[in-house]
Tab-separated table of C-alpha atoms and ligand atoms in Angstrom:
chain	number	residue	atom	x	y	z
A	89	MET	CA	16.833	10.225	-9.269
A	90	SER	CA	16.047	13.779	-10.403
A	91	PRO	CA	15.133	16.353	-7.705
A	92	GLN	CA	11.724	16.712	-9.283
A	93	ARG	CA	11.100	13.014	-8.954
A	94	SER	CA	12.257	12.813	-5.371
A	95	ALA	CA	10.142	15.865	-4.524
A	96	ARG	CA	7.097	14.157	-5.970
A	97	GLY	CA	8.068	11.021	-4.075
A	98	ARG	CA	8.009	12.956	-0.833
A	99	ALA	CA	4.727	14.557	-1.763
A	100	LEU	CA	3.257	11.075	-2.051
A	101	GLY	CA	4.433	10.217	1.440
A	102	GLY	CA	7.468	8.341	0.202
A	103	ARG	CA	5.383	6.071	-2.012
A	104	ILE	CA	6.474	7.078	-5.477
A	105	ALA	CA	3.821	6.032	-7.939
A	106	ALA	CA	5.453	3.564	-10.306
A	107	VAL	CA	3.995	5.410	-13.241
A	108	LEU	CA	6.041	8.525	-12.547
A	109	LEU	CA	9.195	6.616	-13.314
A	110	LYS	CA	10.178	6.249	-16.925
A	111	LYS	CA	12.075	3.030	-17.326
A	112	LYS	CA	14.480	1.902	-20.013
A	113	THR	CA	13.192	-0.888	-22.224
A	114	ILE	CA	14.875	-3.290	-24.628
A	115	ARG	CA	14.297	-0.617	-27.263
A	116	ASP	CA	16.796	1.678	-25.545
A	117	ILE	CA	19.765	-0.695	-25.502
A	118	ASP	CA	21.998	-2.626	-27.895
A	119	VAL	CA	21.666	-6.362	-27.370
A	120	ALA	CA	23.578	-7.756	-30.375
A	121	ASN	CA	25.835	-10.639	-29.282
A	122	LYS	CA	25.025	-9.892	-25.641
A	123	ARG	CA	23.891	-12.545	-23.181
A	124	VAL	CA	20.422	-11.354	-22.151
A	125	PHE	CA	18.686	-12.831	-19.094
A	126	VAL	CA	14.906	-12.555	-19.603
A	127	ARG	CA	12.673	-13.095	-16.571
A	128	ALA	CA	9.294	-14.067	-17.996
A	129	ASP	CA	6.120	-15.230	-16.277
A	130	PHE	CA	5.604	-18.755	-17.614
A	131	ASN	CA	3.554	-19.795	-14.590
A	132	VAL	CA	0.942	-21.409	-16.863
A	133	PRO	CA	-2.019	-23.552	-15.800
A	134	GLN	CA	-1.597	-27.276	-16.537
A	135	ASP	CA	-3.802	-30.362	-16.317
A	136	ASP	CA	-2.878	-33.454	-14.269
A	137	SER	CA	-0.694	-34.822	-17.038
A	138	GLY	CA	1.276	-31.568	-17.278
A	139	ARG	CA	-0.380	-30.393	-20.493
A	140	ILE	CA	-0.626	-26.599	-20.711
A	141	THR	CA	-4.315	-25.606	-20.630
A	142	ASP	CA	-3.843	-21.892	-21.366
A	143	ASP	CA	-0.660	-20.600	-23.017
A	144	ARG	CA	-1.525	-16.881	-22.940
A	145	ARG	CA	1.397	-16.106	-20.636
A	146	ILE	CA	3.774	-17.701	-23.147
A	147	THR	CA	2.302	-16.009	-26.220
A	148	GLU	CA	2.329	-12.626	-24.419
A	149	SER	CA	6.114	-12.893	-24.058
A	150	LEU	CA	6.748	-13.560	-27.755
A	151	PRO	CA	7.119	-9.921	-28.915
A	152	THR	CA	9.989	-9.419	-26.453
A	153	LEU	CA	11.649	-12.719	-27.359
A	154	ARG	CA	11.334	-12.178	-31.108
A	155	ALA	CA	12.706	-8.638	-30.828
A	156	LEU	CA	15.724	-9.844	-28.851
A	157	LEU	CA	16.451	-12.839	-31.095
A	158	ASP	CA	16.056	-10.769	-34.251
A	159	SER	CA	18.548	-8.254	-32.836
A	160	GLY	CA	21.127	-10.995	-32.368
A	161	ALA	CA	20.908	-11.464	-28.605
A	162	LYS	CA	21.788	-14.713	-26.824
A	163	VAL	CA	18.620	-15.221	-24.822
A	164	ILE	CA	18.582	-16.933	-21.424
A	165	LEU	CA	14.982	-17.359	-20.294
A	166	ALA	CA	13.895	-17.865	-16.704
A	167	SER	CA	10.592	-18.276	-14.879
A	168	HIS	CA	8.953	-19.869	-11.873
A	169	LEU	CA	6.185	-22.451	-12.117
A	170	GLY	CA	3.930	-23.313	-9.174
A	171	ARG	CA	5.185	-23.394	-5.602
A	172	PRO	CA	7.592	-26.344	-5.466
A	173	LYS	CA	9.562	-27.128	-2.316
A	174	GLY	CA	13.004	-28.016	-3.678
A	175	PHE	CA	13.613	-29.892	-6.926
A	176	ASP	CA	10.318	-31.478	-8.059
A	177	LYS	CA	9.764	-32.918	-11.554
A	178	ARG	CA	6.042	-32.136	-11.237
A	179	TRP	CA	6.981	-28.472	-11.689
A	180	THR	CA	9.512	-28.781	-14.497
A	181	LEU	CA	9.425	-26.132	-17.220
A	182	GLN	CA	9.854	-28.811	-19.933
A	183	PRO	CA	6.286	-28.325	-21.280
A	184	VAL	CA	7.007	-24.584	-21.560
A	185	ALA	CA	10.284	-25.246	-23.420
A	186	ASP	CA	8.375	-27.470	-25.856
A	187	ARG	CA	5.650	-24.879	-26.395
A	188	LEU	CA	8.216	-22.083	-26.848
A	189	SER	CA	10.107	-24.168	-29.425
A	190	GLN	CA	6.891	-24.541	-31.442
A	191	LEU	CA	5.890	-20.890	-31.165
A	192	LEU	CA	9.340	-19.489	-31.955
A	193	ASP	CA	9.960	-22.077	-34.652
A	194	ARG	CA	13.378	-22.947	-33.276
A	195	ASN	CA	14.682	-25.304	-30.622
A	196	VAL	CA	14.588	-23.795	-27.122
A	197	PRO	CA	16.377	-26.377	-24.962
A	198	LEU	CA	15.678	-26.649	-21.234
A	199	ALA	CA	18.728	-26.412	-18.967
A	200	PRO	CA	18.942	-28.992	-16.141
A	201	ASP	CA	18.880	-26.212	-13.518
A	202	CYS	CA	19.067	-22.412	-13.361
A	203	VAL	CA	22.564	-22.139	-11.833
A	204	GLY	CA	25.682	-24.316	-11.751
A	205	GLU	CA	28.391	-25.601	-14.070
A	206	ARG	CA	26.210	-27.473	-16.551
A	207	VAL	CA	24.078	-24.377	-17.038
A	208	GLU	CA	27.161	-22.174	-17.498
A	209	LEU	CA	28.414	-24.572	-20.155
A	210	MET	CA	25.126	-24.335	-22.062
A	211	VAL	CA	25.174	-20.547	-21.817
A	212	ASN	CA	28.770	-20.400	-23.072
A	213	ASN	CA	27.791	-22.412	-26.148
A	214	LEU	CA	24.844	-20.153	-26.924
A	215	GLN	CA	25.079	-18.411	-30.312
A	216	SER	CA	23.641	-15.061	-31.259
A	217	GLY	CA	19.924	-15.487	-32.142
A	218	GLU	CA	19.555	-18.611	-29.963
A	219	ALA	CA	17.581	-19.105	-26.760
A	220	ILE	CA	17.625	-21.505	-23.837
A	221	LEU	CA	15.180	-21.839	-20.943
A	222	LEU	CA	16.533	-22.293	-17.433
A	223	GLU	CA	14.777	-24.793	-15.168
A	224	ASN	CA	12.245	-23.496	-12.591
A	225	VAL	CA	13.939	-20.839	-10.421
A	226	ARG	CA	11.759	-21.832	-7.454
A	227	PHE	CA	13.538	-25.210	-7.223
A	228	HIS	CA	15.878	-23.107	-5.064
A	229	ASP	CA	14.533	-21.542	-1.837
A	230	GLU	CA	17.038	-18.750	-2.432
A	231	GLU	CA	14.781	-17.449	-5.212
A	232	THR	CA	11.938	-16.320	-2.942
A	233	SER	CA	14.271	-15.301	-0.092
A	234	ASN	CA	16.061	-13.063	-2.619
A	235	ASP	CA	19.400	-14.486	-1.527
A	236	GLN	CA	22.279	-12.257	-2.651
A	237	SER	CA	24.693	-14.968	-3.755
A	238	PHE	CA	21.950	-16.803	-5.657
A	239	ALA	CA	20.965	-13.547	-7.400
A	240	LYS	CA	24.631	-13.001	-8.232
A	241	ALA	CA	24.947	-16.518	-9.656
A	242	LEU	CA	21.985	-15.792	-11.941
A	243	ALA	CA	23.499	-12.429	-12.912
A	244	ASN	CA	26.820	-14.095	-13.759
A	245	LEU	CA	25.117	-15.918	-16.622
A	246	ALA	CA	24.376	-12.699	-18.506
A	247	ASP	CA	25.367	-9.151	-19.461
A	248	ILE	CA	21.892	-7.611	-19.353
A	249	TYR	CA	18.719	-8.306	-17.377
A	250	VAL	CA	15.234	-7.914	-18.914
A	251	ASN	CA	12.175	-8.088	-16.687
A	252	ASP	CA	9.074	-9.038	-18.660
A	253	ALA	CA	7.271	-10.753	-15.752
A	254	PHE	CA	4.743	-8.114	-14.698
A	255	GLY	CA	2.730	-10.756	-12.824
A	256	THR	CA	5.571	-11.237	-10.320
A	257	ALA	CA	6.870	-7.648	-10.311
A	258	HIS	CA	5.268	-7.038	-6.892
A	259	ARG	CA	7.600	-9.648	-5.374
A	260	ALA	CA	11.231	-8.881	-4.591
A	261	HIS	CA	12.715	-12.256	-5.481
A	262	ALA	CA	16.204	-13.093	-6.771
A	263	SER	CA	15.158	-13.350	-10.434
A	264	THR	CA	12.684	-10.448	-10.293
A	265	GLU	CA	14.686	-7.943	-8.255
A	266	GLY	CA	17.977	-9.160	-6.732
A	267	ILE	CA	19.654	-9.913	-10.061
A	268	ALA	CA	19.306	-6.322	-11.277
A	269	HIS	CA	21.644	-5.130	-8.512
A	270	PHE	CA	24.456	-6.947	-10.319
A	271	ILE	CA	23.770	-6.320	-14.032
A	272	PRO	CA	21.847	-3.472	-15.709
A	273	GLY	CA	18.096	-4.128	-15.911
A	274	VAL	CA	15.516	-2.919	-18.459
A	275	ALA	CA	11.845	-3.635	-19.126
A	276	GLY	CA	10.601	-6.072	-21.745
A	277	LEU	CA	7.818	-5.143	-24.153
A	278	LEU	CA	5.048	-6.828	-22.125
A	279	MET	CA	6.210	-5.046	-18.981
A	280	GLU	CA	6.285	-1.799	-20.955
A	281	LYS	CA	2.711	-2.372	-22.176
A	282	GLU	CA	1.458	-3.046	-18.638
A	283	ILE	CA	3.170	0.068	-17.240
A	284	GLU	CA	1.890	2.183	-20.128
A	285	PHE	CA	-1.766	1.148	-19.918
A	286	LEU	CA	-2.078	1.068	-16.143
A	287	GLY	CA	0.228	4.047	-15.688
A	288	ASN	CA	-1.496	6.293	-18.226
A	289	ALA	CA	-4.901	5.459	-16.811
A	290	LEU	CA	-3.777	6.426	-13.326
A	291	GLU	CA	-1.678	9.467	-14.150
A	292	ASN	CA	-3.003	10.911	-17.354
A	293	PRO	CA	-6.471	9.507	-18.121
A	294	LYS	CA	-8.750	10.772	-20.858
A	295	ARG	CA	-11.904	11.886	-19.076
A	296	PRO	CA	-14.457	10.966	-17.953
A	297	PHE	CA	-12.415	8.363	-16.051
A	298	VAL	CA	-14.481	5.636	-14.400
A	299	ALA	CA	-13.280	2.853	-12.116
A	300	ILE	CA	-15.345	-0.207	-11.268
A	301	LEU	CA	-14.467	-2.250	-8.217
A	302	GLY	CA	-15.984	-5.511	-7.037
A	303	GLY	CA	-14.826	-8.858	-5.733
A	304	THR	CA	-14.923	-10.114	-2.196
A	305	LYS	CA	-13.205	-8.174	0.554
A	306	VAL	CA	-13.249	-4.403	0.968
A	307	LYS	CA	-10.111	-4.799	3.069
A	308	ASP	CA	-8.120	-6.096	0.075
A	309	LYS	CA	-9.148	-3.081	-1.974
A	310	ILE	CA	-8.973	-0.207	0.533
A	311	GLY	CA	-5.601	0.839	-0.904
A	312	VAL	CA	-7.031	0.821	-4.435
A	313	ILE	CA	-10.129	2.812	-3.436
A	314	GLU	CA	-8.010	5.407	-1.621
A	315	ASN	CA	-5.609	5.796	-4.517
A	316	LEU	CA	-8.301	5.905	-7.222
A	317	LEU	CA	-10.953	8.088	-5.590
A	318	PRO	CA	-9.094	11.392	-6.027
A	319	LYS	CA	-8.213	10.501	-9.647
A	320	VAL	CA	-11.515	9.202	-11.051
A	321	ASP	CA	-14.719	10.994	-12.066
A	322	LYS	CA	-16.829	8.085	-10.833
A	323	LEU	CA	-16.165	4.975	-8.787
A	324	LEU	CA	-18.708	2.173	-9.147
A	325	ILE	CA	-18.902	-0.456	-6.421
A	326	GLY	CA	-20.306	-3.972	-6.919
A	327	GLY	CA	-19.567	-7.587	-5.976
A	328	GLY	CA	-19.355	-8.947	-2.456
A	329	MET	CA	-17.901	-5.599	-1.391
A	330	MET	CA	-21.120	-3.644	-1.864
A	331	PHE	CA	-22.830	-5.086	1.232
A	332	THR	CA	-20.284	-3.531	3.562
A	333	PHE	CA	-21.240	-0.186	2.015
A	334	TYR	CA	-24.977	-0.899	2.510
A	335	LYS	CA	-24.211	-1.866	6.115
A	336	ALA	CA	-22.422	1.434	6.559
A	337	MET	CA	-25.756	3.061	5.583
A	338	ASP	CA	-27.474	1.017	8.332
A	339	CYS	CA	-29.293	-1.303	5.934
A	340	GLU	CA	-30.275	-4.928	6.362
A	341	ILE	CA	-27.929	-7.082	4.269
A	342	GLY	CA	-29.211	-10.517	5.330
A	343	LYS	CA	-26.548	-13.196	5.033
A	344	SER	CA	-24.584	-11.377	2.344
A	345	LEU	CA	-20.823	-11.021	2.588
A	346	LEU	CA	-19.757	-8.490	5.223
A	347	ASP	CA	-16.288	-7.187	5.919
A	348	GLU	CA	-16.908	-6.006	9.474
A	349	ASP	CA	-13.510	-4.323	9.880
A	350	SER	CA	-14.135	-2.102	6.878
A	351	ILE	CA	-17.543	-0.612	7.822
A	352	ASP	CA	-15.971	2.597	9.163
A	353	PHE	CA	-13.863	2.961	6.053
A	354	ALA	CA	-16.951	2.424	3.851
A	355	GLU	CA	-18.876	5.051	5.804
A	356	ARG	CA	-16.084	7.551	5.354
A	357	VAL	CA	-15.730	7.121	1.584
A	358	LEU	CA	-19.518	7.046	1.026
A	359	ALA	CA	-19.464	10.766	1.752
A	360	ASN	CA	-17.725	11.198	-1.606
A	361	GLU	CA	-20.234	11.884	-4.380
A	362	LYS	CA	-18.116	10.084	-6.951
A	363	LEU	CA	-18.893	6.770	-5.284
A	364	ILE	CA	-21.899	4.889	-6.644
A	365	VAL	CA	-23.356	1.720	-5.108
A	366	PRO	CA	-25.860	-0.537	-6.940
A	367	ILE	CA	-29.541	0.403	-6.630
A	368	ASP	CA	-30.745	-3.193	-6.791
A	369	VAL	CA	-29.463	-6.630	-5.886
A	370	VAL	CA	-29.966	-10.260	-6.982
A	371	VAL	CA	-30.732	-12.362	-3.899
A	372	ALA	CA	-30.964	-16.132	-3.307
A	373	ASP	CA	-31.128	-18.365	-0.247
A	374	LYS	CA	-28.129	-20.452	-1.254
A	375	VAL	CA	-24.926	-19.978	-3.268
A	376	GLU	CA	-25.610	-22.776	-5.735
A	377	ALA	CA	-26.391	-23.362	-9.384
A	378	GLY	CA	-30.139	-23.846	-9.775
A	379	ALA	CA	-30.970	-21.716	-6.709
A	380	SER	CA	-34.118	-19.639	-7.153
A	381	THR	CA	-33.304	-15.954	-7.297
A	382	TYR	CA	-35.186	-12.671	-6.988
A	383	THR	CA	-34.291	-9.030	-7.311
A	384	VAL	CA	-34.833	-6.375	-4.630
A	385	ASP	CA	-34.004	-2.712	-4.229
A	386	TRP	CA	-30.774	-2.167	-2.317
A	387	ASP	CA	-32.490	-1.337	0.988
A	388	LEU	CA	-34.947	-4.261	0.932
A	389	ILE	CA	-32.711	-7.315	1.311
A	390	PRO	CA	-34.553	-9.801	3.587
A	391	SER	CA	-32.803	-10.993	6.744
A	392	ASP	CA	-32.418	-14.556	5.433
A	393	GLY	CA	-31.340	-13.613	1.868
A	394	ILE	CA	-27.844	-13.635	0.372
A	395	GLY	CA	-26.950	-10.902	-2.128
A	396	LEU	CA	-24.988	-12.503	-4.942
A	397	ASP	CA	-25.027	-10.075	-7.885
A	398	ILE	CA	-25.847	-6.485	-8.767
A	399	GLY	CA	-29.430	-6.164	-10.019
A	400	PRO	CA	-30.559	-5.403	-13.603
A	401	LYS	CA	-31.290	-1.722	-12.882
A	402	ALA	CA	-27.794	-1.268	-11.463
A	403	ALA	CA	-26.303	-3.103	-14.457
A	404	ILE	CA	-28.067	-0.655	-16.809
A	405	GLU	CA	-26.992	2.380	-14.774
A	406	PHE	CA	-23.373	1.168	-14.655
A	407	SER	CA	-23.409	0.364	-18.398
A	408	GLN	CA	-24.613	3.891	-19.208
A	409	ILE	CA	-21.853	5.414	-17.112
A	410	ILE	CA	-19.341	3.166	-18.885
A	411	GLN	CA	-20.710	4.189	-22.298
A	412	SER	CA	-20.057	7.863	-21.627
A	413	ALA	CA	-16.545	7.329	-20.231
A	414	GLU	CA	-13.223	7.677	-22.076
A	415	THR	CA	-11.136	5.614	-19.664
A	416	ILE	CA	-12.499	2.645	-17.725
A	417	VAL	CA	-10.550	0.526	-15.252
A	418	TRP	CA	-12.220	-2.571	-13.811
A	419	ASN	CA	-11.149	-4.833	-10.983
A	420	GLY	CA	-13.372	-7.351	-9.219
A	421	PRO	CA	-16.441	-9.254	-10.510
A	422	MET	CA	-19.913	-7.778	-9.842
A	423	GLY	CA	-21.278	-11.068	-8.502
A	424	VAL	CA	-20.535	-14.765	-8.083
A	425	PHE	CA	-19.978	-15.010	-11.849
A	426	GLU	CA	-18.816	-18.637	-11.581
A	427	ILE	CA	-22.498	-19.618	-11.104
A	428	PRO	CA	-24.745	-18.745	-14.092
A	429	GLU	CA	-27.601	-17.433	-11.909
A	430	PHE	CA	-25.306	-14.742	-10.486
A	431	SER	CA	-23.243	-13.923	-13.577
A	432	HIS	CA	-25.545	-11.384	-15.275
A	433	GLY	CA	-24.060	-8.232	-13.711
A	434	THR	CA	-20.456	-9.219	-14.451
A	435	LYS	CA	-21.378	-10.159	-18.028
A	436	GLU	CA	-23.189	-6.847	-18.614
A	437	ILE	CA	-20.253	-4.798	-17.311
A	438	ALA	CA	-17.884	-6.793	-19.538
A	439	ARG	CA	-20.218	-6.207	-22.504
A	440	ALA	CA	-20.497	-2.465	-21.866
A	441	MET	CA	-16.715	-2.198	-21.695
A	442	ALA	CA	-16.304	-4.278	-24.855
A	443	GLU	CA	-18.689	-1.912	-26.678
A	444	SER	CA	-16.982	1.229	-25.365
A	445	ASN	CA	-14.887	3.396	-27.679
A	446	GLY	CA	-12.777	4.509	-24.737
A	447	THR	CA	-9.676	2.871	-23.268
A	448	THR	CA	-10.734	-0.219	-21.319
A	449	ILE	CA	-8.440	-1.892	-18.818
A	450	VAL	CA	-9.137	-5.053	-16.840
A	451	GLY	CA	-7.025	-6.015	-13.826
A	452	GLY	CA	-7.264	-8.795	-11.249
A	453	GLY	CA	-7.018	-12.555	-11.715
A	454	ASP	CA	-10.714	-13.423	-11.330
A	455	THR	CA	-11.901	-10.416	-13.334
A	456	ALA	CA	-9.583	-11.348	-16.214
A	457	ALA	CA	-10.901	-14.934	-16.014
A	458	ALA	CA	-14.508	-13.662	-16.124
A	459	VAL	CA	-13.871	-11.457	-19.151
A	460	GLU	CA	-12.170	-14.384	-20.884
A	461	LYS	CA	-14.992	-16.783	-19.968
A	462	PHE	CA	-17.689	-14.504	-21.397
A	463	GLY	CA	-15.699	-13.975	-24.609
A	464	PHE	CA	-14.914	-10.254	-24.263
A	465	ALA	CA	-11.138	-10.380	-23.640
A	466	ASP	CA	-10.226	-9.506	-27.243
A	467	LYS	CA	-12.463	-6.435	-27.147
A	468	MET	CA	-10.635	-4.795	-24.240
A	469	SER	CA	-7.781	-2.323	-24.765
A	470	HIS	CA	-5.754	-4.182	-22.156
A	471	VAL	CA	-6.247	-7.211	-19.913
A	472	SER	CA	-3.461	-7.144	-17.362
A	473	THR	CA	-1.421	-10.328	-16.973
A	474	GLY	CA	-0.892	-9.531	-13.294
A	475	GLY	CA	-3.423	-10.284	-10.571
A	476	GLY	CA	-1.770	-9.147	-7.343
A	477	ALA	CA	0.708	-7.002	-9.283
A	478	SER	CA	-2.016	-4.990	-11.042
A	479	LEU	CA	-3.788	-4.426	-7.716
A	480	GLU	CA	-0.621	-3.141	-6.063
A	481	PHE	CA	0.039	-0.962	-9.089
A	482	MET	CA	-3.471	0.513	-8.771
A	483	GLU	CA	-2.738	1.182	-5.100
A	484	GLY	CA	-0.001	3.493	-6.356
A	485	LYS	CA	2.756	1.284	-5.006
A	486	LEU	CA	6.140	1.149	-6.637
A	487	LEU	CA	6.593	-2.514	-7.566
A	488	PRO	CA	10.102	-3.782	-6.647
A	489	GLY	CA	10.573	-5.587	-9.988
A	490	ILE	CA	9.958	-2.275	-11.788
A	491	ALA	CA	11.744	-0.008	-9.320
A	492	VAL	CA	15.044	-1.843	-9.800
A	493	LEU	CA	15.128	-1.258	-13.577
A	494	GLN	CA	17.218	1.557	-15.052
A	495	ASP	CA	15.632	4.983	-15.409
A	496	LEU	CA	15.662	6.749	-18.730
A	497	GLU	CA	18.107	9.634	-18.618
B	590	ADP	P1	-9.881	-10.265	-8.613
B	590	ADP	O1	-9.166	-11.592	-8.550
B	590	ADP	O2	-10.310	-9.924	-9.999
B	590	ADP	O3	-9.095	-9.166	-7.938
B	590	ADP	P2	-11.429	-10.875	-6.250
B	590	ADP	O4	-10.481	-12.006	-5.951
B	590	ADP	O5	-11.406	-9.716	-5.351
B	590	ADP	O6	-11.262	-10.416	-7.781
B	590	ADP	O7	-12.936	-11.420	-6.210
B	590	ADP	C1	-13.395	-12.450	-7.017
B	590	ADP	C2	-14.463	-13.265	-6.330
B	590	ADP	O8	-15.497	-12.433	-5.804
B	590	ADP	C3	-15.159	-14.202	-7.286
B	590	ADP	O9	-14.734	-15.522	-7.019
B	590	ADP	C4	-16.652	-13.996	-7.022
B	590	ADP	O10	-17.367	-15.205	-6.880
B	590	ADP	C5	-16.627	-13.250	-5.706
B	590	ADP	N1	-17.864	-12.462	-5.495
B	590	ADP	C6	-18.361	-11.503	-6.287
B	590	ADP	N2	-19.546	-11.052	-5.803
B	590	ADP	C7	-19.802	-11.750	-4.682
B	590	ADP	C8	-20.884	-11.764	-3.752
B	590	ADP	N3	-21.939	-10.955	-3.881
B	590	ADP	N4	-20.802	-12.637	-2.718
B	590	ADP	C9	-19.749	-13.459	-2.587
B	590	ADP	N5	-18.701	-13.491	-3.432
B	590	ADP	C10	-18.729	-12.651	-4.472
B	591	MG	MG1	-8.912	-13.026	-6.942
């Protein structure tokens, strides 16, 4: 690590922002005829019969895989799927191998396991420009415990490690972190894209830079608020979180969501002029489709009402702020978007971002799902593939699966 980098690391209280580190990618190395272990995130949703219901995680990995295969690498793919306890056919990666074979237009066989003699045999027979998929790494408990000898067994299969699984980069597991202590590790193209978009927004944003935060608990997002507040020009608060901020202003919030432990924190950050809370609220007496709703100003929530969305005036105000911004980062829905009656605010924010000419970045599992559901995903500059990982990144944390990769000289 360069002195400059370690000095900045100290300045950040030992938490080096991931974005300050420039990592090697597959572009920086020669992979021809090399055995390349690619950790992807193929943790795809499936229906009861095992059919893949959304293959975005697979298609997002294709640029990396095509680049490696075209450069003559021998590609050994690995991923987790679900949370199996031991070997469990329910969580086999066979459907992913089938889908990959279709998408890459070549046979991608599934190995019977991810370590062991039969796997080594398959790897030894691998020709340049061919790929195999290892079976679910979480069939072994040693994956999540980041067991050294298991990580070494994975590393022994290959010459080079490529991490393209941004969604699991916040976990130090054997295939996301441990392995790179034994063979050199670089970032894949999806990982590079995630680091570039999130990293540039946090470190070098075009201004005005606006962040929008919503979702349920303030507690889950305190780290994000603290990291973003000094960097942004405006921070808009919505979702279930906003009521804790109203409470901190001594307002009635009825039966709306309250994160009691975070009232003091909310009070402290409210002093910052960059922070904007919604001026009106959609209220109902039950959290149900078909519930009758009404809109009130922020300080007029009745004692028996539940606030379930930002109001129309707030949606317009937020949209105008978004329109005049050059960089917009959004995490956390503005209301209970899963129920049509409370989805207006979330939809309007998604629309304003889709219509923006600035750089628009969406992070968080539920927020990404909302943007997808309302048909705006294609209009965003970047929809992060990582839920928890993108949150930790926005907290300024150095993700272990990124930290372990080689630095550019
Ligand atoms: P993400 O996964 O994008 O980080 P969160 O998990 O923090 O987002 O929050 C998503 C959830 O927040 C959604 O399921 C949504 O229903 C809920 N939510 C939003 N607004 C409210 C509200 N006013 N009351 C209760 N829940 C809310
Ligand atoms: Mg969530």
